[in-house]
Amino acid sequence: MTFRSLEGFIAAISPFNFTAIGGNLATAPAMMGNAVLWKPSCTAVLSNYFIYEALEEAGLPAGVISFLPSDGPVFGNVITSSPHLSAINFTGSMPTFKHLWREVAENLDTYISFPRLIGECGGKNFHFVHPSADLDTVAPCTIRSAYEYQGQKCSACSRIYVPESLWPALQLKLDAIQKQLKVGDVRDGSIFMTAVIDAKAFKSIRSYIDYAKTGADGAKIIFGGTYDDTKGYFIQPTLVQVDRWDSKLLREEIFGPVLTAYVYKDNEALEIVSKLKDSTVFGLTGAVFSEDREFLYKSRDILRHAVGNMYLNDKSTGSVVGQQPFGGARMSGTNDKAGGPHYVLRWVSPLCIKETSVPQTEWRYPSMD
């Protein structure tokens, strides 16, 4: 059996938040022999172009990867209407990926082959804290996961479930750490956070903070809740507590430095985990903190379809290529696990070849005699 490149071109559509993702989306298919059209995010064109320049300097043949900054809808319409589209390698929002999928479906009769759609979308990632959890681990892990890179990561912790007995102490620990977080110019190496990416993101994140300020769903802001777009788009790390299980602050992706807490009764831990597995449309990352090994493994089994990357006593971010391939299912994507050993097989088509050295000369079956 041999492996061939796909017949046609592959469209790589990369996000703003990780420059390395752009490089991976374009180069993984190219390394398997494919021609790639790379569309970077309109808010990360320059950083992605630096990667493209580095590839050219390293000897990338002309035309293997075409760097094509362009309007998103225009690019999408062009690629999905081409009969030569063989695959889309996408990282971005769930609505955009759904739109591309619909466009492909509507053009199925156009294509030479069924296009492969590989997508990494958003998440509503959680930290679940068991009554036995070590708060000296929970607090720094939660701060890192929820607020680093301004929460603009698909794997960022956006909600946390805490038992009543630990909530007062955890609040104090989280507040003590967040007071030390320096927010400022990205060129300052001593900062922990900087501005969110653009005005659109700022307005969206601000709307969730303003929603919390109304007290809807029993919401109250524990810390943060301030924002400023005078120069740049800055949002303070924010912690909100809600009383309603179905609050939109616990269900919808915010993609910013806003963490929502839900406090449960200590004796309901297993019940909450069972409800947690179907609490959102997403299935990307989640973490369980517990010193009770039996509970840890039981919750792992209950949540096996609720996440694509599960963390036990660790933050919900930080997958390492080659060690923990990354990806989610449900509406978080196709879970093809970028960085894993099977990812490259998505960009090739197997060909089985048989050559016989003993020619067949008889047409009759043995049973016929």
Short mmCIF file of C-alpha atoms in Angstrom, two decimals:
data_model
loop_
_atom_site.label_atom_id
_atom_site.label_comp_id
_atom_site.label_asym_id
_atom_site.label_seq_id
_atom_site.Cartn_x
_atom_site.Cartn_y
_atom_site.Cartn_z
CA MET A 1 0.00 0.00 0.00
CA THR A 2 1.22 3.46 -0.86
CA PHE A 3 -0.02 6.91 0.07
CA ARG A 4 -0.80 9.61 -2.47
CA SER A 5 -1.39 13.29 -2.00
CA LEU A 6 -5.02 14.32 -2.32
CA GLU A 7 -6.31 15.12 -5.79
CA GLY A 8 -6.74 18.89 -5.91
CA PHE A 9 -5.82 21.63 -3.44
CA ILE A 10 -6.20 22.04 0.31
CA ALA A 11 -7.46 25.28 1.85
CA ALA A 12 -5.83 26.18 5.18
CA ILE A 13 -7.74 28.79 7.19
CA SER A 14 -5.87 29.92 10.30
CA PRO A 15 -6.89 31.95 13.39
CA PHE A 16 -5.35 35.04 14.98
CA ASN A 17 -4.48 33.64 18.36
CA PHE A 18 -1.60 31.24 17.68
CA THR A 19 0.88 31.99 14.93
CA ALA A 20 2.16 28.42 15.11
CA ILE A 21 -1.29 27.10 14.22
CA GLY A 22 -1.13 28.90 10.90
CA GLY A 23 2.18 27.25 10.15
CA ASN A 24 0.81 23.84 11.06
CA LEU A 25 -2.43 24.16 9.10
CA ALA A 26 -0.52 24.95 5.92
CA THR A 27 2.64 22.87 6.27
CA ALA A 28 1.20 19.54 7.46
CA PRO A 29 -0.73 18.99 4.20
CA ALA A 30 2.16 20.41 2.15
CA MET A 31 4.62 17.98 3.72
CA MET A 32 2.38 15.15 2.53
CA GLY A 33 2.64 16.35 -1.06
CA ASN A 34 -0.35 18.65 -1.37
CA ALA A 35 -0.77 22.13 -2.82
CA VAL A 36 -2.12 24.51 -0.17
CA LEU A 37 -3.96 27.84 -0.29
CA TRP A 38 -3.31 29.51 3.07
CA LYS A 39 -5.69 32.22 4.25
CA PRO A 40 -4.53 33.83 7.52
CA SER A 41 -6.82 35.68 9.91
CA CYS A 42 -7.24 39.30 8.89
CA THR A 43 -6.00 40.29 12.36
CA ALA A 44 -2.81 38.21 12.14
CA VAL A 45 -1.59 38.65 8.59
CA LEU A 46 1.89 39.96 9.41
CA SER A 47 2.81 37.34 12.01
CA ASN A 48 1.64 34.57 9.68
CA TYR A 49 3.55 36.10 6.80
CA PHE A 50 6.75 35.88 8.86
CA ILE A 51 6.15 32.12 9.04
CA TYR A 52 5.60 32.01 5.29
CA GLU A 53 8.83 33.94 4.69
CA ALA A 54 10.71 31.54 6.95
CA LEU A 55 9.38 28.62 4.92
CA GLU A 56 10.50 30.25 1.69
CA GLU A 57 13.97 30.90 3.10
CA ALA A 58 14.14 27.25 4.17
CA GLY A 59 13.60 26.17 0.57
CA LEU A 60 9.84 25.82 0.16
CA PRO A 61 9.25 25.37 -3.59
CA ALA A 62 7.22 28.11 -5.25
CA GLY A 63 3.53 27.36 -5.52
CA VAL A 64 3.39 24.58 -2.95
CA ILE A 65 1.91 26.96 -0.37
CA SER A 66 0.21 30.12 -1.62
CA PHE A 67 -0.18 32.81 1.05
CA LEU A 68 -3.52 34.50 0.36
CA PRO A 69 -4.70 37.20 2.78
CA SER A 70 -8.28 37.85 1.75
CA ASP A 71 -11.82 38.58 2.85
CA GLY A 72 -13.19 35.56 4.68
CA PRO A 73 -16.52 35.14 2.85
CA VAL A 74 -14.89 35.75 -0.53
CA PHE A 75 -12.20 33.13 0.12
CA GLY A 76 -14.79 30.67 1.39
CA ASN A 77 -17.03 31.12 -1.63
CA VAL A 78 -14.15 30.70 -4.07
CA ILE A 79 -12.71 27.52 -2.57
CA THR A 80 -16.05 25.79 -2.00
CA SER A 81 -17.14 26.44 -5.58
CA SER A 82 -13.98 24.95 -7.10
CA PRO A 83 -14.20 21.35 -8.37
CA HIS A 84 -10.58 20.87 -7.27
CA LEU A 85 -11.19 21.40 -3.54
CA SER A 86 -9.90 18.28 -1.80
CA ALA A 87 -9.88 19.39 1.85
CA ILE A 88 -10.29 22.27 4.27
CA ASN A 89 -7.98 22.55 7.27
CA PHE A 90 -9.64 25.04 9.59
CA THR A 91 -9.19 26.59 13.00
CA GLY A 92 -11.67 29.26 14.04
CA SER A 93 -15.23 29.77 15.20
CA MET A 94 -17.99 27.19 15.16
CA PRO A 95 -20.38 29.35 13.06
CA THR A 96 -17.73 29.86 10.37
CA PHE A 97 -16.92 26.15 10.18
CA LYS A 98 -20.63 25.31 9.98
CA HIS A 99 -20.98 27.80 7.12
CA LEU A 100 -18.09 26.20 5.22
CA TRP A 101 -19.59 22.75 5.78
CA ARG A 102 -22.94 23.90 4.36
CA GLU A 103 -21.21 25.47 1.36
CA VAL A 104 -19.39 22.21 0.66
CA ALA A 105 -22.63 20.24 1.01
CA GLU A 106 -24.40 22.49 -1.48
CA ASN A 107 -21.59 21.99 -4.01
CA LEU A 108 -21.10 18.23 -3.70
CA ASP A 109 -22.00 17.62 -7.33
CA THR A 110 -19.22 20.02 -8.34
CA TYR A 111 -16.27 18.21 -6.80
CA ILE A 112 -13.95 15.62 -8.27
CA SER A 113 -13.75 13.95 -4.84
CA PHE A 114 -15.60 14.28 -1.55
CA PRO A 115 -13.69 17.07 0.26
CA ARG A 116 -12.31 16.29 3.69
CA LEU A 117 -13.25 18.83 6.35
CA ILE A 118 -10.92 19.07 9.33
CA GLY A 119 -11.94 21.67 11.87
CA GLU A 120 -10.92 22.94 15.28
CA CYS A 121 -13.55 25.28 16.70
CA GLY A 122 -14.40 26.73 20.10
CA GLY A 123 -15.06 25.41 23.56
CA LYS A 124 -16.70 26.13 26.87
CA ASN A 125 -14.03 24.48 28.94
CA PHE A 126 -14.38 23.69 32.61
CA HIS A 127 -12.51 23.08 35.82
CA PHE A 128 -14.40 20.80 38.19
CA VAL A 129 -13.23 21.03 41.79
CA HIS A 130 -14.00 18.10 44.09
CA PRO A 131 -14.23 18.67 47.88
CA SER A 132 -10.95 16.76 48.26
CA ALA A 133 -9.06 19.00 45.82
CA ASP A 134 -5.82 20.79 46.71
CA LEU A 135 -6.57 24.51 46.34
CA ASP A 136 -2.88 25.37 46.08
CA THR A 137 -3.02 23.52 42.78
CA VAL A 138 -6.49 24.63 41.70
CA ALA A 139 -5.89 28.37 42.09
CA PRO A 140 -2.76 28.86 39.94
CA CYS A 141 -3.98 26.36 37.35
CA THR A 142 -7.27 28.22 37.05
CA ILE A 143 -5.62 31.64 36.79
CA ARG A 144 -3.30 30.40 34.07
CA SER A 145 -6.02 28.64 32.13
CA ALA A 146 -8.66 31.35 32.38
CA TYR A 147 -6.61 34.51 31.95
CA GLU A 148 -3.36 33.88 30.11
CA TYR A 149 -3.47 35.32 26.61
CA GLN A 150 -6.57 37.23 27.79
CA GLY A 151 -8.62 34.03 27.63
CA GLN A 152 -8.37 34.11 23.83
CA LYS A 153 -7.67 30.40 23.51
CA CYS A 154 -10.15 27.76 22.49
CA SER A 155 -8.90 25.65 25.41
CA ALA A 156 -9.13 28.39 28.07
CA CYS A 157 -11.07 27.64 31.24
CA SER A 158 -14.33 29.58 31.04
CA ARG A 159 -16.30 27.99 33.88
CA ILE A 160 -15.47 26.44 37.21
CA TYR A 161 -17.59 24.26 39.49
CA VAL A 162 -16.67 24.50 43.17
CA PRO A 163 -18.08 22.86 46.33
CA GLU A 164 -19.55 25.13 49.00
CA SER A 165 -16.92 24.10 51.53
CA LEU A 166 -14.03 25.29 49.34
CA TRP A 167 -15.52 28.32 47.62
CA PRO A 168 -14.64 30.98 50.24
CA ALA A 169 -11.01 29.86 50.41
CA LEU A 170 -10.69 29.50 46.65
CA GLN A 171 -12.09 33.00 46.12
CA LEU A 172 -9.40 34.42 48.35
CA LYS A 173 -6.63 32.52 46.58
CA LEU A 174 -7.84 33.52 43.11
CA ASP A 175 -8.23 37.14 44.16
CA ALA A 176 -4.76 37.23 45.72
CA ILE A 177 -3.20 35.97 42.49
CA GLN A 178 -5.19 38.18 40.13
CA LYS A 179 -4.09 41.26 42.07
CA GLN A 180 -0.53 40.39 41.06
CA LEU A 181 -1.34 40.08 37.36
CA LYS A 182 0.19 42.87 35.34
CA VAL A 183 -1.84 44.02 32.34
CA GLY A 184 -0.08 46.19 29.79
CA ASP A 185 1.87 46.59 26.56
CA VAL A 186 2.62 43.28 24.90
CA ARG A 187 6.21 44.41 24.33
CA ASP A 188 6.77 44.48 28.09
CA GLY A 189 8.09 41.06 29.08
CA SER A 190 6.92 41.42 32.68
CA ILE A 191 3.20 41.51 31.85
CA PHE A 192 0.82 38.59 32.22
CA MET A 193 -1.96 39.95 30.01
CA THR A 194 -2.41 42.53 27.29
CA ALA A 195 -5.29 43.80 25.15
CA VAL A 196 -7.80 41.57 23.39
CA ILE A 197 -7.42 41.33 19.64
CA ASP A 198 -9.80 43.99 18.27
CA ALA A 199 -12.88 46.15 18.79
CA LYS A 200 -15.27 43.37 17.79
CA ALA A 201 -13.86 41.02 20.42
CA PHE A 202 -13.85 43.81 23.01
CA LYS A 203 -17.53 44.59 22.45
CA SER A 204 -18.51 40.93 22.61
CA ILE A 205 -16.65 40.26 25.87
CA ARG A 206 -17.91 43.51 27.36
CA SER A 207 -21.50 42.47 26.63
CA TYR A 208 -21.11 39.39 28.85
CA ILE A 209 -19.62 41.45 31.66
CA ASP A 210 -22.47 43.95 31.36
CA TYR A 211 -24.93 41.05 31.43
CA ALA A 212 -23.38 39.86 34.69
CA LYS A 213 -23.63 43.36 36.13
CA THR A 214 -27.41 43.28 35.71
CA GLY A 215 -27.60 40.43 38.22
CA ALA A 216 -29.24 38.12 35.71
CA ASP A 217 -29.03 34.42 36.64
CA GLY A 218 -28.08 35.51 40.15
CA ALA A 219 -24.78 36.79 38.79
CA LYS A 220 -22.39 38.80 40.90
CA ILE A 221 -18.91 39.93 40.03
CA ILE A 222 -16.31 38.68 42.50
CA PHE A 223 -13.44 40.66 40.99
CA GLY A 224 -12.66 42.51 37.79
CA GLY A 225 -15.53 43.61 35.62
CA THR A 226 -13.78 46.70 34.28
CA TYR A 227 -12.69 47.46 30.72
CA ASP A 228 -11.16 50.32 28.76
CA ASP A 229 -10.84 50.90 25.03
CA THR A 230 -9.34 54.38 25.26
CA LYS A 231 -6.08 53.06 23.87
CA GLY A 232 -6.18 49.42 22.93
CA TYR A 233 -8.88 47.00 24.04
CA PHE A 234 -8.16 46.13 27.65
CA ILE A 235 -10.33 43.99 29.91
CA GLN A 236 -9.47 43.19 33.50
CA PRO A 237 -9.48 39.52 34.50
CA THR A 238 -13.02 38.93 35.71
CA LEU A 239 -14.60 36.32 37.97
CA VAL A 240 -18.38 36.00 38.05
CA GLN A 241 -20.51 33.77 40.26
CA VAL A 242 -23.95 32.64 39.07
CA ASP A 243 -26.76 30.70 40.73
CA ARG A 244 -28.49 29.32 37.64
CA TRP A 245 -27.15 26.10 36.16
CA ASP A 246 -28.34 27.07 32.69
CA SER A 247 -26.92 30.61 32.73
CA LYS A 248 -25.59 31.69 29.35
CA LEU A 249 -22.39 32.61 31.17
CA LEU A 250 -21.92 28.87 31.76
CA ARG A 251 -22.98 27.79 28.26
CA GLU A 252 -21.74 30.29 25.67
CA GLU A 253 -18.16 30.78 24.55
CA ILE A 254 -16.94 34.24 25.63
CA PHE A 255 -13.37 34.01 24.35
CA GLY A 256 -12.02 36.54 26.79
CA PRO A 257 -10.74 36.89 30.38
CA VAL A 258 -14.08 36.09 32.01
CA LEU A 259 -14.44 33.07 34.29
CA THR A 260 -17.85 32.00 35.62
CA ALA A 261 -18.21 30.02 38.84
CA TYR A 262 -21.03 27.75 39.93
CA VAL A 263 -21.08 26.62 43.56
CA TYR A 264 -22.57 23.21 44.37
CA LYS A 265 -23.34 21.32 47.56
CA ASP A 266 -20.49 19.04 48.62
CA ASN A 267 -22.63 15.89 48.58
CA GLU A 268 -23.71 16.53 44.97
CA ALA A 269 -20.30 16.21 43.33
CA LEU A 270 -21.08 13.08 41.31
CA GLU A 271 -24.48 14.42 40.31
CA ILE A 272 -22.93 17.67 39.04
CA VAL A 273 -20.33 15.77 37.01
CA SER A 274 -23.12 13.71 35.44
CA LYS A 275 -24.98 16.90 34.46
CA LEU A 276 -21.76 18.49 33.27
CA LYS A 277 -21.23 15.98 30.46
CA ASP A 278 -24.12 17.38 28.41
CA SER A 279 -24.20 20.97 29.65
CA THR A 280 -22.99 22.67 26.43
CA VAL A 281 -22.76 21.95 22.71
CA PHE A 282 -18.97 21.88 22.94
CA GLY A 283 -16.56 19.07 23.71
CA LEU A 284 -13.04 20.45 23.80
CA THR A 285 -11.18 20.48 27.15
CA GLY A 286 -11.95 19.98 30.80
CA ALA A 287 -10.14 19.37 34.07
CA VAL A 288 -11.04 17.54 37.26
CA PHE A 289 -9.23 18.36 40.49
CA SER A 290 -9.50 15.71 43.19
CA GLU A 291 -7.31 13.91 45.70
CA ASP A 292 -9.91 11.14 45.78
CA ARG A 293 -8.60 8.71 43.15
CA GLU A 294 -11.85 6.77 42.93
CA PHE A 295 -13.80 9.94 42.16
CA LEU A 296 -11.12 11.12 39.74
CA TYR A 297 -11.37 8.00 37.59
CA LYS A 298 -15.14 7.77 37.87
CA SER A 299 -15.54 11.34 36.63
CA ARG A 300 -13.03 10.63 33.87
CA ASP A 301 -15.28 7.86 32.61
CA ILE A 302 -18.47 9.91 32.91
CA LEU A 303 -16.95 12.80 30.96
CA ARG A 304 -15.33 10.71 28.23
CA HIS A 305 -17.54 12.20 25.50
CA ALA A 306 -17.71 15.70 26.98
CA VAL A 307 -14.11 16.59 26.10
CA GLY A 308 -11.44 15.78 23.56
CA ASN A 309 -8.60 16.59 25.96
CA MET A 310 -9.06 15.77 29.63
CA TYR A 311 -6.81 16.94 32.43
CA LEU A 312 -6.62 15.37 35.88
CA ASN A 313 -5.30 17.74 38.54
CA ASP A 314 -3.98 20.08 35.87
CA LYS A 315 -5.26 23.13 33.97
CA SER A 316 -7.42 22.73 30.88
CA THR A 317 -4.73 24.12 28.58
CA GLY A 318 -1.20 23.23 27.61
CA SER A 319 -1.27 20.29 25.22
CA VAL A 320 2.21 19.50 23.93
CA VAL A 321 2.75 18.33 20.36
CA GLY A 322 3.95 14.75 20.34
CA GLN A 323 2.86 14.20 23.93
CA GLN A 324 -0.79 15.19 24.07
CA PRO A 325 -2.33 15.75 20.62
CA PHE A 326 -5.06 18.38 20.71
CA GLY A 327 -8.64 18.49 19.47
CA GLY A 328 -12.26 18.30 20.50
CA ALA A 329 -15.45 16.70 19.25
CA ARG A 330 -19.12 17.65 19.29
CA MET A 331 -19.36 21.28 18.12
CA SER A 332 -15.71 21.87 19.05
CA GLY A 333 -14.50 20.24 15.84
CA THR A 334 -13.70 17.02 14.07
CA ASN A 335 -11.20 15.85 16.73
CA ASP A 336 -8.47 14.95 14.26
CA LYS A 337 -5.84 15.63 16.92
CA ALA A 338 -3.31 18.00 15.42
CA GLY A 339 0.16 17.14 16.67
CA GLY A 340 -0.63 13.45 16.81
CA PRO A 341 0.75 10.59 14.72
CA HIS A 342 -2.47 10.03 12.75
CA TYR A 343 -3.04 13.66 11.78
CA VAL A 344 -0.85 13.47 8.66
CA LEU A 345 -2.90 10.56 7.32
CA ARG A 346 -5.78 12.97 6.78
CA TRP A 347 -3.78 14.60 3.98
CA VAL A 348 -3.10 11.47 1.95
CA SER A 349 -5.14 8.89 0.07
CA PRO A 350 -4.13 5.21 0.33
CA LEU A 351 -3.55 3.22 -2.84
CA CYS A 352 -3.48 -0.58 -2.64
CA ILE A 353 -1.59 -2.29 -5.45
CA LYS A 354 -1.65 -6.02 -6.15
CA GLU A 355 0.70 -7.75 -8.56
CA THR A 356 0.34 -11.48 -9.08
CA SER A 357 3.21 -13.77 -9.99
CA VAL A 358 0.96 -16.80 -10.57
CA PRO A 359 -1.46 -15.94 -13.40
CA GLN A 360 -5.01 -17.21 -13.15
CA THR A 361 -5.85 -19.53 -16.06
CA GLU A 362 -8.97 -21.28 -14.79
CA TRP A 363 -12.37 -19.63 -14.58
CA ARG A 364 -14.19 -22.45 -12.75
CA TYR A 365 -14.61 -22.54 -8.96
CA PRO A 366 -13.22 -25.68 -7.28
CA SER A 367 -16.67 -26.41 -5.89
CA MET A 368 -18.01 -26.78 -9.41
CA ASP A 369 -16.01 -29.95 -10.03
#
